[in-house]
Amino acid sequence: MPLAESGPPMADRNTFRLMLLILGVVFAFLYIPISVLVGLSFNEGGLPTAWTGFSTKWYGALLENDDILKAAGNTLIVAVFSTLLSTILGTLLAVGVEIRRRNGKWLETVIFAPMIIPDIVLAIALLSMFSLMGVKMGLHTIIVSHVVFNLAFVCAVVRARLKSFDWSIVEASADLGGSTLNTLRRVVIPVLMPAIIAGALLAFTLSVDEFIIAFFTAGAGRSSITLPMQIFAMIRFGVTPEINALATLVMSVSVVALALSQRLNKGGLPGQ
Amino acid sequence: MSDAFLSIKDVNKTFGSVHAVDGVSLDIHENEFFALLGASGSGKTTLLRMLAGFEDLSGGDVVLEGASIAALPPNRRPVNLMFQSYALFPHMTVAQNIAYGLEMDRLPRAEITSRVAEILEVIQLGHLAKRKPDQLSGGQKQRVALARALVKRPKVLLLDEPLGALDKKLRSEMQLELKRLQHEFGITFIVVTHDQEEALVMADRIAIMRDGGLLQVGTPQDIYEAPETRFAADFIGVMNFLPVTAGDQGFVARDGSVILADRVNGTGGAIAAVRPERLVLGDRGQNTLRGTVTNTAYHGLDLLLHITTRLSDTPVIARMTAEMADHLRPEMGQEITLSWSAKDTHIFPA
């Protein structure tokens, strides 16, 4: 069995089989609920208790639900703008921090804090601040709030790439007559582009399915409701097949974006 | 103001309490091939980076054609650096890498294209113009890095260990190639190297650096034949050192014999030195030593004999041409007499 041969040399065949079994159980635990959700979204009858045949009618129903379409539009606006802003700022931040990394570790801690601060804390903090400043809340406040944590993730992904960045090409650019701006535009950003795109895709994914912070900073009324908020609202009347279909779609977007992000950035998960 | 092309005036560089470069003054001529030679930590690379503009001067001045360039940022200096790591832009093709510097100078597109094509011809890489750096061999990368710096026709080209990453055979080819290009372009080259052979082969003049300062500046012949310090004598080529004591009769070796020397450096001579190739077999010179052959090292071109004598703790090394070795067939354990003349004998203080 070729798989066994590629295992650690100390592990004999039985140990390896046990490890495979544990791995299988863990994956089952992680992915069976998701598989059930996806499966039920194609269940014609719509009841979670019985499979009555394959159908895409619940997906069709989504397209006729104005609330969902409106929420999807809002989510897209929030995701696109927060991604754009956090990608630009996060990239510049990563480059700046890397150049001045001699100045100590505290800067890094400050930047990455939004990644580990519980969402609920961040959400309450942002809500308090917006209220204190008297800002009228809406999509713009969700965008700004999403930039707060996305910035940290983009910065982390770009910094991971910067670890293996050959700084001598920056000096080479200066030596050949390139100004700071030209060096950034023609050398640094193109070389970092895979990591920048990976960071952007990650930010997009995080923004699309973010619930708590959006919920707190969306303001009153239904005008700036996002998809996760819409799902939360719908679920109060029970899990409908429509929700399963919607959740499947949201998940697909996230999975595709995350997969692309991982493919582009072989540095592993951010923050590592 | 001196009439030198590039004048380095009492330049200092301190990193905290470390004096990386310590009061270096040097005049470099136009179209000169100049080598900064030293071990790692001698300050040679720091000096080069100060000329390129990547390190600020802690003191002193750098004057190029009568004007100070010490305060200019790297992108405003008429000087280019070829990086030790080559520092090619990985996302650009060979042609784009070479064109980059010309684009930064905002030259017309047509001129850029023709100059890139021209230099690709010179370095014989025209067929690889569309390749990315990671598709090139080490030698090819080295030539692209050279072309990228040369195409800007700088007043001075700085080269940081330009041949360090190449294998030995390619290195000796490129030594001659660099010399040829330097003549062809008529550009002043300043090369940093730790390889004394490289410096001897390529440079018009060499500066030996040690502990941030200049030890000796001169032509390869000067440096090799007339080292002024024991360090320089030891650093360049192979040198035999024989401890002596300075007395009324002259310099007395351990076995009591007097060593005659024409090249006495400093006072209080404590050690005599002679190159292996200046030792001849037999009692035919002013100075003589006797010893036993304890080792032989065959190099193809020549044969090095290690001879244990009473004159020093380490064996004396004598160089024999292949022809001589064929003739004499020295054997291990053989008693041998060597002699040399006073003009080839150096004396250094302790």
Coordinates of C-alpha atoms in Angstrom, one line a residue:
Chain A
M1 CA 0.0 0.0 0.0
P2 CA 1.8 3.1 -1.2
L3 CA 0.1 5.4 1.3
A4 CA 1.5 3.5 4.2
E5 CA 5.0 3.8 2.8
S6 CA 4.8 7.6 2.8
G7 CA 3.9 7.6 6.5
P8 CA 6.4 8.4 9.2
P9 CA 9.0 5.6 9.4
M10 CA 8.3 4.8 13.0
A11 CA 4.6 4.2 12.4
D12 CA 4.0 0.6 11.6
R13 CA 1.0 -0.5 9.5
N14 CA -1.5 -0.9 12.4
T15 CA -0.7 2.5 13.9
F16 CA -1.1 4.0 10.5
R17 CA -4.5 2.4 10.0
L18 CA -5.6 3.7 13.4
M19 CA -4.5 7.2 12.4
L20 CA -6.5 6.9 9.2
L21 CA -9.5 5.9 11.1
I22 CA -9.3 8.8 13.5
L23 CA -8.8 11.1 10.5
G24 CA -11.9 9.7 8.9
V25 CA -14.0 10.2 12.1
V26 CA -12.8 13.8 12.4
F27 CA -13.7 14.6 8.8
A28 CA -17.1 12.9 9.1
F29 CA -17.8 15.0 12.2
L30 CA -16.8 18.1 10.2
Y31 CA -18.5 17.5 6.9
I32 CA -21.6 15.2 7.5
P33 CA -23.8 18.1 8.7
I34 CA -22.7 20.2 5.7
S35 CA -23.4 17.3 3.4
V36 CA -26.9 16.9 4.9
L37 CA -27.6 20.6 4.4
V38 CA -26.5 20.4 0.8
G39 CA -28.5 17.2 0.2
L40 CA -31.7 18.6 1.7
S41 CA -31.4 21.7 -0.5
F42 CA -32.1 19.4 -3.4
N43 CA -34.9 17.5 -1.7
E44 CA -38.1 18.0 -3.7
G45 CA -40.5 17.5 -0.8
G46 CA -38.8 20.1 1.4
L47 CA -39.1 18.1 4.6
P48 CA -36.0 17.1 6.4
T49 CA -37.6 13.8 7.4
A50 CA -38.0 12.2 4.0
W51 CA -36.2 12.2 0.6
T52 CA -38.8 12.6 -2.1
G53 CA -36.6 13.2 -5.1
F54 CA -34.0 15.5 -6.7
S55 CA -35.1 19.0 -7.5
T56 CA -33.6 22.5 -7.9
K57 CA -36.9 24.2 -7.3
W58 CA -35.8 25.7 -4.0
Y59 CA -33.0 27.5 -5.8
G60 CA -35.6 28.8 -8.2
A61 CA -37.7 30.0 -5.3
L62 CA -34.8 32.0 -4.0
L63 CA -34.8 34.1 -7.2
E64 CA -38.4 35.1 -6.6
N65 CA -37.8 36.2 -3.1
D66 CA -37.2 39.9 -3.2
D67 CA -35.9 40.1 0.4
I68 CA -33.2 37.5 -0.4
L69 CA -32.2 39.2 -3.6
K70 CA -32.0 42.5 -1.8
A71 CA -29.9 40.9 1.0
A72 CA -27.7 39.2 -1.6
G73 CA -27.1 42.6 -3.3
N74 CA -26.2 44.2 0.0
T75 CA -23.8 41.4 0.8
L76 CA -22.1 41.8 -2.5
I77 CA -21.7 45.6 -2.0
V78 CA -20.3 45.1 1.4
A79 CA -18.0 42.3 0.4
V80 CA -16.6 44.1 -2.7
F81 CA -16.0 47.4 -1.1
S82 CA -14.6 46.1 2.2
T83 CA -12.4 43.7 0.1
L84 CA -11.1 46.5 -2.1
L85 CA -10.3 48.8 0.9
S86 CA -8.8 46.2 3.1
T87 CA -6.7 44.8 0.2
I88 CA -5.1 48.2 -0.6
L89 CA -4.6 49.2 3.1
G90 CA -3.5 45.7 4.2
T91 CA -0.9 45.3 1.5
L92 CA 0.6 48.7 2.2
L93 CA 0.5 48.0 5.9
A94 CA 2.3 44.6 5.4
V95 CA 5.0 46.2 3.3
G96 CA 5.5 49.1 5.7
V97 CA 5.6 46.8 8.7
E98 CA 8.1 44.5 7.0
I99 CA 10.4 47.4 6.1
R100 CA 10.3 48.7 9.7
R101 CA 10.2 45.3 11.4
R102 CA 13.2 46.2 13.5
N103 CA 11.0 48.5 15.5
G104 CA 9.7 45.6 17.6
K105 CA 6.9 43.1 17.9
W106 CA 4.3 45.3 19.5
L107 CA 3.2 46.7 16.1
E108 CA 2.5 43.2 14.8
T109 CA 0.4 42.5 17.9
V110 CA -1.6 45.6 17.4
I111 CA -2.3 44.9 13.8
F112 CA -3.3 41.2 14.2
A113 CA -5.4 41.8 17.3
P114 CA -8.7 42.1 15.3
M115 CA -8.1 38.6 14.1
I116 CA -8.3 37.1 17.6
I117 CA -10.6 39.6 19.4
P118 CA -14.0 37.8 19.6
D119 CA -16.3 39.1 16.9
I120 CA -19.0 39.9 19.5
V121 CA -16.5 42.2 21.3
L122 CA -15.5 43.9 18.1
A123 CA -19.1 44.2 17.1
I124 CA -20.1 45.9 20.4
A125 CA -17.0 48.1 20.3
L126 CA -17.8 49.3 16.7
L127 CA -21.5 49.9 17.6
S128 CA -20.5 51.9 20.6
M129 CA -18.1 54.0 18.6
F130 CA -20.5 54.7 15.8
S131 CA -23.2 55.7 18.3
L132 CA -20.8 57.9 20.2
M133 CA -19.8 59.6 17.0
G134 CA -23.4 60.0 15.9
V135 CA -22.8 58.2 12.6
K136 CA -25.9 57.1 10.8
M137 CA -25.6 53.4 10.3
G138 CA -26.1 51.4 7.1
L139 CA -24.1 49.6 4.5
H140 CA -21.2 52.0 4.9
T141 CA -20.7 51.2 8.6
I142 CA -20.8 47.5 7.8
I143 CA -18.1 48.1 5.1
V144 CA -15.9 50.1 7.5
S145 CA -16.4 47.4 10.2
H146 CA -15.5 44.6 7.9
V147 CA -12.3 46.5 6.8
V148 CA -11.3 46.5 10.5
F149 CA -10.8 42.7 10.6
N150 CA -10.2 42.1 6.9
L151 CA -7.2 44.4 7.1
A152 CA -5.6 42.1 9.5
F153 CA -6.2 39.0 7.4
V154 CA -4.9 40.6 4.2
C155 CA -1.9 41.9 6.0
A156 CA -1.2 38.5 7.4
V157 CA -1.4 36.8 4.0
V158 CA 0.8 39.4 2.3
R159 CA 3.3 39.3 5.2
A160 CA 3.6 35.5 4.9
R161 CA 4.7 36.1 1.3
L162 CA 7.0 38.9 2.3
K163 CA 9.0 36.5 4.5
S164 CA 10.5 35.0 1.4
F165 CA 10.6 38.3 -0.5
D166 CA 14.0 39.1 -1.9
W167 CA 14.5 42.7 -0.8
S168 CA 17.5 43.1 -3.1
I169 CA 15.2 43.5 -6.0
V170 CA 13.9 46.7 -4.3
E171 CA 17.4 48.0 -4.1
A172 CA 18.0 46.9 -7.7
S173 CA 15.0 48.9 -8.8
A174 CA 16.3 52.0 -7.0
D175 CA 19.8 51.4 -8.4
L176 CA 18.4 51.3 -11.9
G177 CA 16.7 54.7 -11.4
G178 CA 13.3 53.7 -10.0
S179 CA 11.6 56.1 -7.7
T180 CA 9.9 54.7 -4.6
L181 CA 6.5 54.9 -6.3
N182 CA 7.8 53.2 -9.5
T183 CA 9.5 50.5 -7.4
L184 CA 6.2 49.8 -5.6
R185 CA 4.1 49.8 -8.8
R186 CA 6.4 47.9 -11.1
V187 CA 8.4 45.6 -8.7
V188 CA 6.9 45.1 -5.2
I189 CA 3.2 44.8 -6.1
P190 CA 3.6 42.6 -9.2
V191 CA 5.8 40.2 -7.2
L192 CA 3.4 40.1 -4.3
M193 CA 0.3 39.9 -6.6
P194 CA -0.5 36.2 -5.9
A195 CA -0.5 36.9 -2.1
I196 CA -2.5 40.1 -2.6
I197 CA -5.1 38.3 -4.6
A198 CA -5.2 35.4 -2.1
G199 CA -5.6 38.0 0.7
A200 CA -8.4 39.7 -1.3
L201 CA -10.2 36.4 -1.9
L202 CA -9.9 35.5 1.8
A203 CA -11.3 38.9 2.8
F204 CA -14.2 38.5 0.3
T205 CA -15.0 35.1 1.8
L206 CA -14.9 36.4 5.4
S207 CA -17.1 39.4 4.5
V208 CA -19.7 37.3 2.6
D209 CA -20.5 35.1 5.6
E210 CA -19.8 37.5 8.5
F211 CA -22.9 37.8 10.7
I212 CA -22.3 39.3 14.1
I213 CA -20.5 42.4 13.2
A214 CA -22.8 43.2 10.3
F215 CA -25.8 42.6 12.6
F216 CA -24.6 45.1 15.1
T217 CA -23.4 47.8 12.7
A218 CA -26.2 47.6 10.1
G219 CA -28.5 50.1 11.9
A220 CA -32.2 49.8 12.2
G221 CA -34.6 48.7 9.5
R222 CA -34.3 46.2 6.7
S223 CA -32.6 48.4 4.1
S224 CA -29.0 47.3 4.9
I225 CA -29.7 43.6 5.8
T226 CA -27.1 41.2 4.5
L227 CA -27.5 37.5 3.5
P228 CA -26.4 36.0 6.9
M229 CA -28.7 38.4 8.6
Q230 CA -31.5 37.4 6.2
I231 CA -30.9 33.7 6.9
F232 CA -31.0 34.4 10.6
A233 CA -34.3 36.3 10.2
M234 CA -35.8 33.5 8.2
I235 CA -34.7 30.7 10.5
R236 CA -36.8 32.1 13.3
F237 CA -39.8 30.6 11.4
G238 CA -38.1 27.2 11.1
V239 CA -35.5 25.8 8.7
T240 CA -37.0 25.9 5.3
P241 CA -35.6 24.2 2.2
E242 CA -35.0 27.7 0.8
I243 CA -32.6 28.4 3.6
N244 CA -30.8 25.2 2.9
A245 CA -30.4 26.3 -0.8
L246 CA -29.3 29.8 0.2
A247 CA -26.8 28.4 2.7
T248 CA -25.5 26.1 0.1
L249 CA -25.0 29.0 -2.3
V250 CA -23.2 31.1 0.3
M251 CA -21.0 28.2 1.2
S252 CA -20.1 27.5 -2.4
V253 CA -19.0 31.1 -2.9
S254 CA -16.8 30.9 0.2
V255 CA -15.4 27.5 -0.7
V256 CA -14.5 28.6 -4.2
A257 CA -12.9 31.8 -3.0
L258 CA -11.0 30.1 -0.3
A259 CA -9.8 27.3 -2.6
L260 CA -8.5 30.0 -5.1
S261 CA -6.9 31.8 -2.3
Q262 CA -5.1 28.7 -1.1
R263 CA -4.0 27.8 -4.6
L264 CA -2.6 31.2 -5.2
N265 CA -0.8 31.5 -1.9
K266 CA 1.0 28.3 -1.0
G267 CA 2.0 29.8 2.3
G268 CA -0.8 28.1 4.2
L269 CA -3.4 29.7 6.4
P270 CA -3.0 33.3 7.4
G271 CA -1.3 34.3 10.6
Q272 CA 1.0 31.3 10.6
Chain B
M1 CA 40.1 69.2 -5.6
S2 CA 41.9 66.2 -6.9
D3 CA 41.8 65.3 -10.6
A4 CA 40.8 61.8 -9.9
F5 CA 37.7 60.4 -11.7
L6 CA 36.2 59.0 -8.5
S7 CA 37.5 60.2 -5.2
I8 CA 36.7 58.6 -1.9
K9 CA 37.7 61.0 0.8
D10 CA 38.2 59.8 4.4
V11 CA 34.9 57.8 4.3
N12 CA 33.6 56.3 7.5
K13 CA 30.7 54.1 8.3
T14 CA 29.7 53.1 11.8
F15 CA 26.9 50.7 12.8
G16 CA 26.4 51.5 16.5
S17 CA 29.8 51.1 18.0
V18 CA 31.2 49.1 15.1
H19 CA 33.5 50.8 12.6
A20 CA 32.6 49.0 9.4
V21 CA 34.6 51.4 7.2
D22 CA 37.2 53.4 8.9
G23 CA 38.7 56.4 7.2
V24 CA 39.1 55.1 3.7
S25 CA 40.6 57.4 1.1
L26 CA 41.0 56.2 -2.4
D27 CA 41.3 57.8 -5.9
I28 CA 40.0 55.7 -8.8
H29 CA 40.9 56.6 -12.4
E30 CA 38.6 56.7 -15.4
N31 CA 38.2 53.4 -17.2
E32 CA 40.0 51.6 -14.4
F33 CA 39.2 48.1 -13.3
F34 CA 39.5 48.4 -9.6
A35 CA 39.2 45.5 -7.1
L36 CA 38.3 45.8 -3.4
L37 CA 39.8 42.6 -1.9
G38 CA 39.2 41.4 1.6
A39 CA 37.8 38.7 3.8
S40 CA 34.2 38.9 5.0
G41 CA 33.8 41.6 7.5
S42 CA 36.6 43.7 6.1
G43 CA 34.2 46.5 5.1
K44 CA 34.5 46.0 1.4
T45 CA 30.8 45.4 0.7
T46 CA 29.8 48.3 3.0
L47 CA 32.1 50.6 1.1
L48 CA 30.6 49.4 -2.2
R49 CA 27.1 50.0 -0.9
M50 CA 28.0 53.5 0.2
L51 CA 29.2 54.2 -3.4
A52 CA 25.9 52.9 -4.7
G53 CA 23.9 55.0 -2.2
F54 CA 22.4 52.2 -0.1
E55 CA 24.3 53.2 3.0
D56 CA 24.7 56.7 4.3
L57 CA 28.2 58.0 5.0
S58 CA 28.9 58.5 8.7
G59 CA 31.7 60.8 7.6
G60 CA 33.8 61.8 4.6
D61 CA 32.8 62.4 1.0
V62 CA 32.5 60.7 -2.4
V63 CA 33.3 62.9 -5.4
L64 CA 32.6 61.8 -8.9
E65 CA 34.0 64.0 -11.7
G66 CA 34.4 66.9 -9.3
A67 CA 30.9 66.8 -7.8
S68 CA 29.9 65.2 -4.5
I69 CA 27.5 62.3 -4.9
A70 CA 27.4 61.5 -1.2
A71 CA 24.0 63.0 -0.6
L72 CA 22.3 61.6 -3.7
P73 CA 19.8 58.7 -3.4
P74 CA 20.6 55.5 -5.3
N75 CA 18.2 56.3 -8.1
R76 CA 19.9 59.7 -8.9
R77 CA 23.5 58.4 -9.0
P78 CA 25.2 57.8 -12.4
V79 CA 26.4 54.6 -10.8
N80 CA 25.0 51.1 -11.1
L81 CA 25.4 48.0 -8.9
M82 CA 25.5 44.4 -10.0
F83 CA 24.1 42.5 -7.0
Q84 CA 25.8 39.5 -5.6
S85 CA 22.4 37.7 -5.7
Y86 CA 21.8 39.2 -9.1
A87 CA 18.5 40.6 -7.8
L88 CA 16.7 40.0 -11.2
F89 CA 13.0 40.9 -11.2
P90 CA 11.4 37.4 -11.1
H91 CA 8.1 38.6 -12.8
M92 CA 9.9 40.1 -15.8
T93 CA 11.5 38.5 -18.8
V94 CA 15.2 38.9 -19.6
A95 CA 14.4 41.7 -22.0
Q96 CA 12.1 43.5 -19.6
N97 CA 14.7 43.2 -16.8
I98 CA 17.3 44.9 -19.0
A99 CA 14.8 47.5 -20.3
Y100 CA 13.7 48.5 -16.8
G101 CA 16.5 50.9 -16.1
L102 CA 16.1 52.6 -19.5
E103 CA 12.4 53.0 -18.9
M104 CA 13.1 54.6 -15.6
D105 CA 15.2 57.1 -17.5
R106 CA 12.2 57.7 -19.8
L107 CA 14.1 57.0 -23.0
P108 CA 12.1 56.7 -26.2
R109 CA 10.6 53.3 -26.8
A110 CA 12.6 52.8 -30.0
E111 CA 15.9 53.6 -28.3
I112 CA 15.1 51.2 -25.4
T113 CA 14.3 48.4 -27.8
S114 CA 17.5 48.9 -29.8
R115 CA 19.7 49.2 -26.8
V116 CA 18.3 46.1 -25.2
A117 CA 18.8 44.1 -28.4
E118 CA 22.3 45.4 -28.7
I119 CA 23.3 44.4 -25.2
L120 CA 21.6 41.0 -25.6
E121 CA 23.9 40.5 -28.6
V122 CA 26.9 41.5 -26.5
I123 CA 26.2 39.0 -23.8
Q124 CA 25.0 36.4 -26.3
L125 CA 21.6 35.8 -24.8
G126 CA 19.4 37.1 -27.6
H127 CA 17.7 33.8 -27.9
L128 CA 16.6 33.9 -24.2
A129 CA 15.1 37.4 -24.3
K130 CA 11.6 36.1 -23.5
R131 CA 12.6 33.8 -20.7
K132 CA 11.9 34.5 -17.0
P133 CA 14.9 34.5 -14.6
D134 CA 13.8 31.2 -13.0
Q135 CA 14.3 29.5 -16.4
L136 CA 17.9 30.6 -16.6
S137 CA 21.1 28.9 -15.4
G138 CA 23.4 30.6 -12.9
G139 CA 25.8 31.8 -15.6
Q140 CA 22.9 33.2 -17.7
K141 CA 21.4 35.0 -14.7
Q142 CA 24.8 36.5 -14.0
R143 CA 25.1 37.8 -17.6
V144 CA 21.6 39.3 -17.5
A145 CA 22.4 41.1 -14.2
L146 CA 25.5 42.4 -15.8
A147 CA 23.6 43.5 -18.9
R148 CA 20.9 45.2 -16.9
A149 CA 23.5 47.4 -15.1
L150 CA 25.7 47.9 -18.2
V151 CA 22.9 49.0 -20.5
K152 CA 22.4 52.2 -18.5
R153 CA 26.0 53.1 -19.4
P154 CA 26.8 54.2 -15.9
K155 CA 29.9 56.3 -15.1
V156 CA 30.9 53.6 -12.6
L157 CA 29.8 50.0 -12.5
L158 CA 30.0 48.4 -9.1
L159 CA 30.1 44.6 -8.9
D160 CA 29.5 42.8 -5.6
E161 CA 31.2 39.4 -5.8
P162 CA 30.1 39.1 -9.5
L163 CA 31.4 35.6 -10.0
G164 CA 30.8 34.2 -6.5
A165 CA 28.0 31.9 -7.4
L166 CA 29.6 30.4 -10.5
D167 CA 31.5 27.2 -10.7
K168 CA 35.2 27.3 -11.1
K169 CA 35.5 26.8 -14.9
L170 CA 32.8 29.3 -15.7
R171 CA 34.4 31.7 -13.2
S172 CA 37.7 31.9 -15.1
E173 CA 35.9 32.3 -18.4
M174 CA 33.8 35.2 -16.9
Q175 CA 36.9 36.9 -15.5
L176 CA 38.2 37.4 -19.0
E177 CA 34.7 38.2 -20.3
L178 CA 34.3 41.0 -17.6
K179 CA 37.6 42.5 -18.6
R180 CA 36.6 42.4 -22.3
L181 CA 33.3 44.1 -21.6
Q182 CA 35.0 46.7 -19.4
H183 CA 37.3 47.6 -22.3
E184 CA 34.6 47.5 -24.8
F185 CA 32.3 49.9 -22.9
G186 CA 35.0 52.0 -21.4
I187 CA 33.3 52.1 -18.0
T188 CA 35.1 52.3 -14.7
F189 CA 34.5 49.0 -12.8
I190 CA 34.8 48.6 -9.1
V191 CA 34.6 45.0 -8.1
V192 CA 34.3 43.6 -4.6
T193 CA 35.8 40.1 -4.1
H194 CA 37.2 37.9 -1.5
D195 CA 38.9 35.8 -4.1
Q196 CA 42.5 37.0 -4.5
E197 CA 43.1 35.1 -7.7
E198 CA 40.1 36.8 -9.2
A199 CA 41.4 40.2 -8.2
L200 CA 44.9 39.4 -9.6
V201 CA 43.5 38.3 -13.0
M202 CA 40.9 41.0 -13.5
A203 CA 42.0 44.2 -11.8
D204 CA 44.2 47.1 -13.0
R205 CA 44.6 48.0 -9.3
I206 CA 43.7 46.2 -6.1
A207 CA 43.0 47.6 -2.6
I208 CA 43.3 45.1 0.2
M209 CA 40.9 45.9 3.0
R210 CA 41.0 44.7 6.5
D211 CA 39.0 45.8 9.6
G212 CA 37.4 48.6 7.6
G213 CA 40.6 50.2 6.5
L214 CA 42.9 50.0 3.5
L215 CA 46.0 47.8 4.0
Q216 CA 47.6 48.3 0.6
V217 CA 46.7 49.7 -2.8
G218 CA 48.6 48.8 -5.9
T219 CA 48.8 46.9 -9.2
P220 CA 48.5 43.1 -9.0
Q221 CA 52.2 42.9 -9.5
D222 CA 52.9 45.4 -6.6
I223 CA 50.6 43.6 -4.3
Y224 CA 51.9 40.1 -5.1
E225 CA 55.6 40.9 -5.4
A226 CA 55.9 43.7 -2.8
P227 CA 53.4 43.1 0.0
E228 CA 53.9 45.8 2.7
T229 CA 52.4 43.8 5.6
R230 CA 52.5 40.3 6.8
F231 CA 48.7 40.1 6.4
A232 CA 48.9 41.1 2.7
A233 CA 51.7 38.7 2.1
D234 CA 49.7 35.9 3.6
F235 CA 46.4 36.9 2.1
I236 CA 47.6 37.0 -1.5
G237 CA 49.0 33.7 -2.9
V238 CA 51.1 31.3 -0.9
M239 CA 54.0 32.6 1.2
N240 CA 56.5 30.8 3.4
F241 CA 57.2 32.5 6.7
L242 CA 60.5 31.9 8.6
P243 CA 60.9 33.4 12.1
V244 CA 64.0 35.5 12.5
T245 CA 65.7 37.7 15.1
A246 CA 67.2 41.0 14.1
G247 CA 70.7 41.2 15.3
D248 CA 74.0 42.9 14.5
Q249 CA 74.8 40.6 11.6
G250 CA 71.3 40.9 10.1
F251 CA 68.3 38.7 10.3
V252 CA 69.2 35.4 12.0
A253 CA 67.1 32.3 11.4
R254 CA 66.5 29.6 14.0
D255 CA 69.4 27.5 12.7
G256 CA 71.8 30.4 13.2
S257 CA 72.1 31.2 9.5
V258 CA 71.8 34.8 8.4
I259 CA 69.0 35.5 5.9
L260 CA 69.8 38.3 3.4
A261 CA 66.8 40.4 2.5
D262 CA 66.3 43.4 0.2
R263 CA 62.7 44.0 1.0
V264 CA 62.6 45.1 4.6
N265 CA 59.2 46.5 5.8
G266 CA 59.0 48.5 9.0
T267 CA 61.4 48.1 11.9
G268 CA 62.1 45.3 14.3
G269 CA 61.9 42.6 11.7
A270 CA 60.7 39.3 13.1
I271 CA 59.7 37.2 10.2
A272 CA 61.2 36.5 6.8
A273 CA 59.0 35.6 3.9
V274 CA 59.6 34.1 0.4
R275 CA 57.2 32.8 -2.3
P276 CA 57.3 29.1 -3.1
E277 CA 58.1 29.8 -6.8
R278 CA 61.3 31.7 -5.8
L279 CA 62.9 28.7 -4.1
V280 CA 65.2 26.8 -6.4
L281 CA 66.8 23.4 -5.9
G282 CA 70.4 23.3 -4.9
D283 CA 72.8 25.7 -3.3
R284 CA 72.6 28.4 -5.9
G285 CA 71.4 31.5 -4.1
Q286 CA 72.2 33.9 -1.3
N287 CA 70.0 32.2 1.2
T288 CA 69.9 28.4 1.7
L289 CA 67.8 26.0 3.7
R290 CA 68.0 22.2 4.1
G291 CA 65.1 19.9 5.0
T292 CA 63.2 16.7 4.4
V293 CA 60.3 16.3 1.9
T294 CA 57.3 15.3 4.0
N295 CA 54.5 15.7 1.5
T296 CA 53.9 16.4 -2.2
A297 CA 50.8 18.0 -3.7
Y298 CA 50.3 17.4 -7.4
H299 CA 48.3 20.2 -9.1
G300 CA 48.8 19.2 -12.7
L301 CA 50.5 22.4 -13.7
D302 CA 52.9 22.1 -10.9
L303 CA 54.0 20.1 -7.9
L304 CA 54.2 21.6 -4.4
L305 CA 56.8 20.1 -2.1
H306 CA 56.2 20.4 1.7
I307 CA 59.6 20.4 3.3
T308 CA 60.2 20.1 7.0
T309 CA 63.1 22.3 8.2
R310 CA 64.6 23.6 11.4
L311 CA 63.7 27.1 10.2
S312 CA 60.0 27.1 11.1
D313 CA 57.3 25.0 12.7
T314 CA 55.2 24.7 9.5
P315 CA 56.7 23.0 6.5
V316 CA 58.3 25.2 3.8
I317 CA 56.4 25.0 0.5
A318 CA 58.4 24.9 -2.7
R319 CA 56.9 25.0 -6.2
M320 CA 58.3 22.9 -9.0
T321 CA 57.1 23.0 -12.5
A322 CA 55.8 19.7 -13.9
E323 CA 58.8 19.5 -16.1
M324 CA 61.2 19.9 -13.2
A325 CA 59.2 17.3 -11.2
D326 CA 59.5 14.8 -14.0
H327 CA 63.2 15.3 -14.1
L328 CA 64.0 15.1 -10.4
R329 CA 61.2 12.8 -9.1
P330 CA 61.3 14.1 -5.5
E331 CA 60.5 11.4 -3.0
M332 CA 59.0 11.5 0.5
G333 CA 61.7 11.5 3.1
Q334 CA 64.3 12.8 0.7
E335 CA 66.9 15.3 2.0
I336 CA 66.8 18.5 -0.1
T337 CA 68.6 21.8 -0.3
L338 CA 66.8 24.9 -1.5
S339 CA 68.1 28.4 -2.1
W340 CA 66.8 31.8 -3.0
S341 CA 68.0 35.3 -3.4
A342 CA 67.9 38.4 -1.2
K343 CA 65.7 40.4 -3.7
D344 CA 62.9 37.8 -3.2
T345 CA 63.1 37.9 0.5
H346 CA 60.7 40.1 2.6
I347 CA 61.0 41.0 6.2
F348 CA 58.0 42.0 8.3
P349 CA 57.7 43.2 11.9
A350 CA 56.0 40.9 14.4

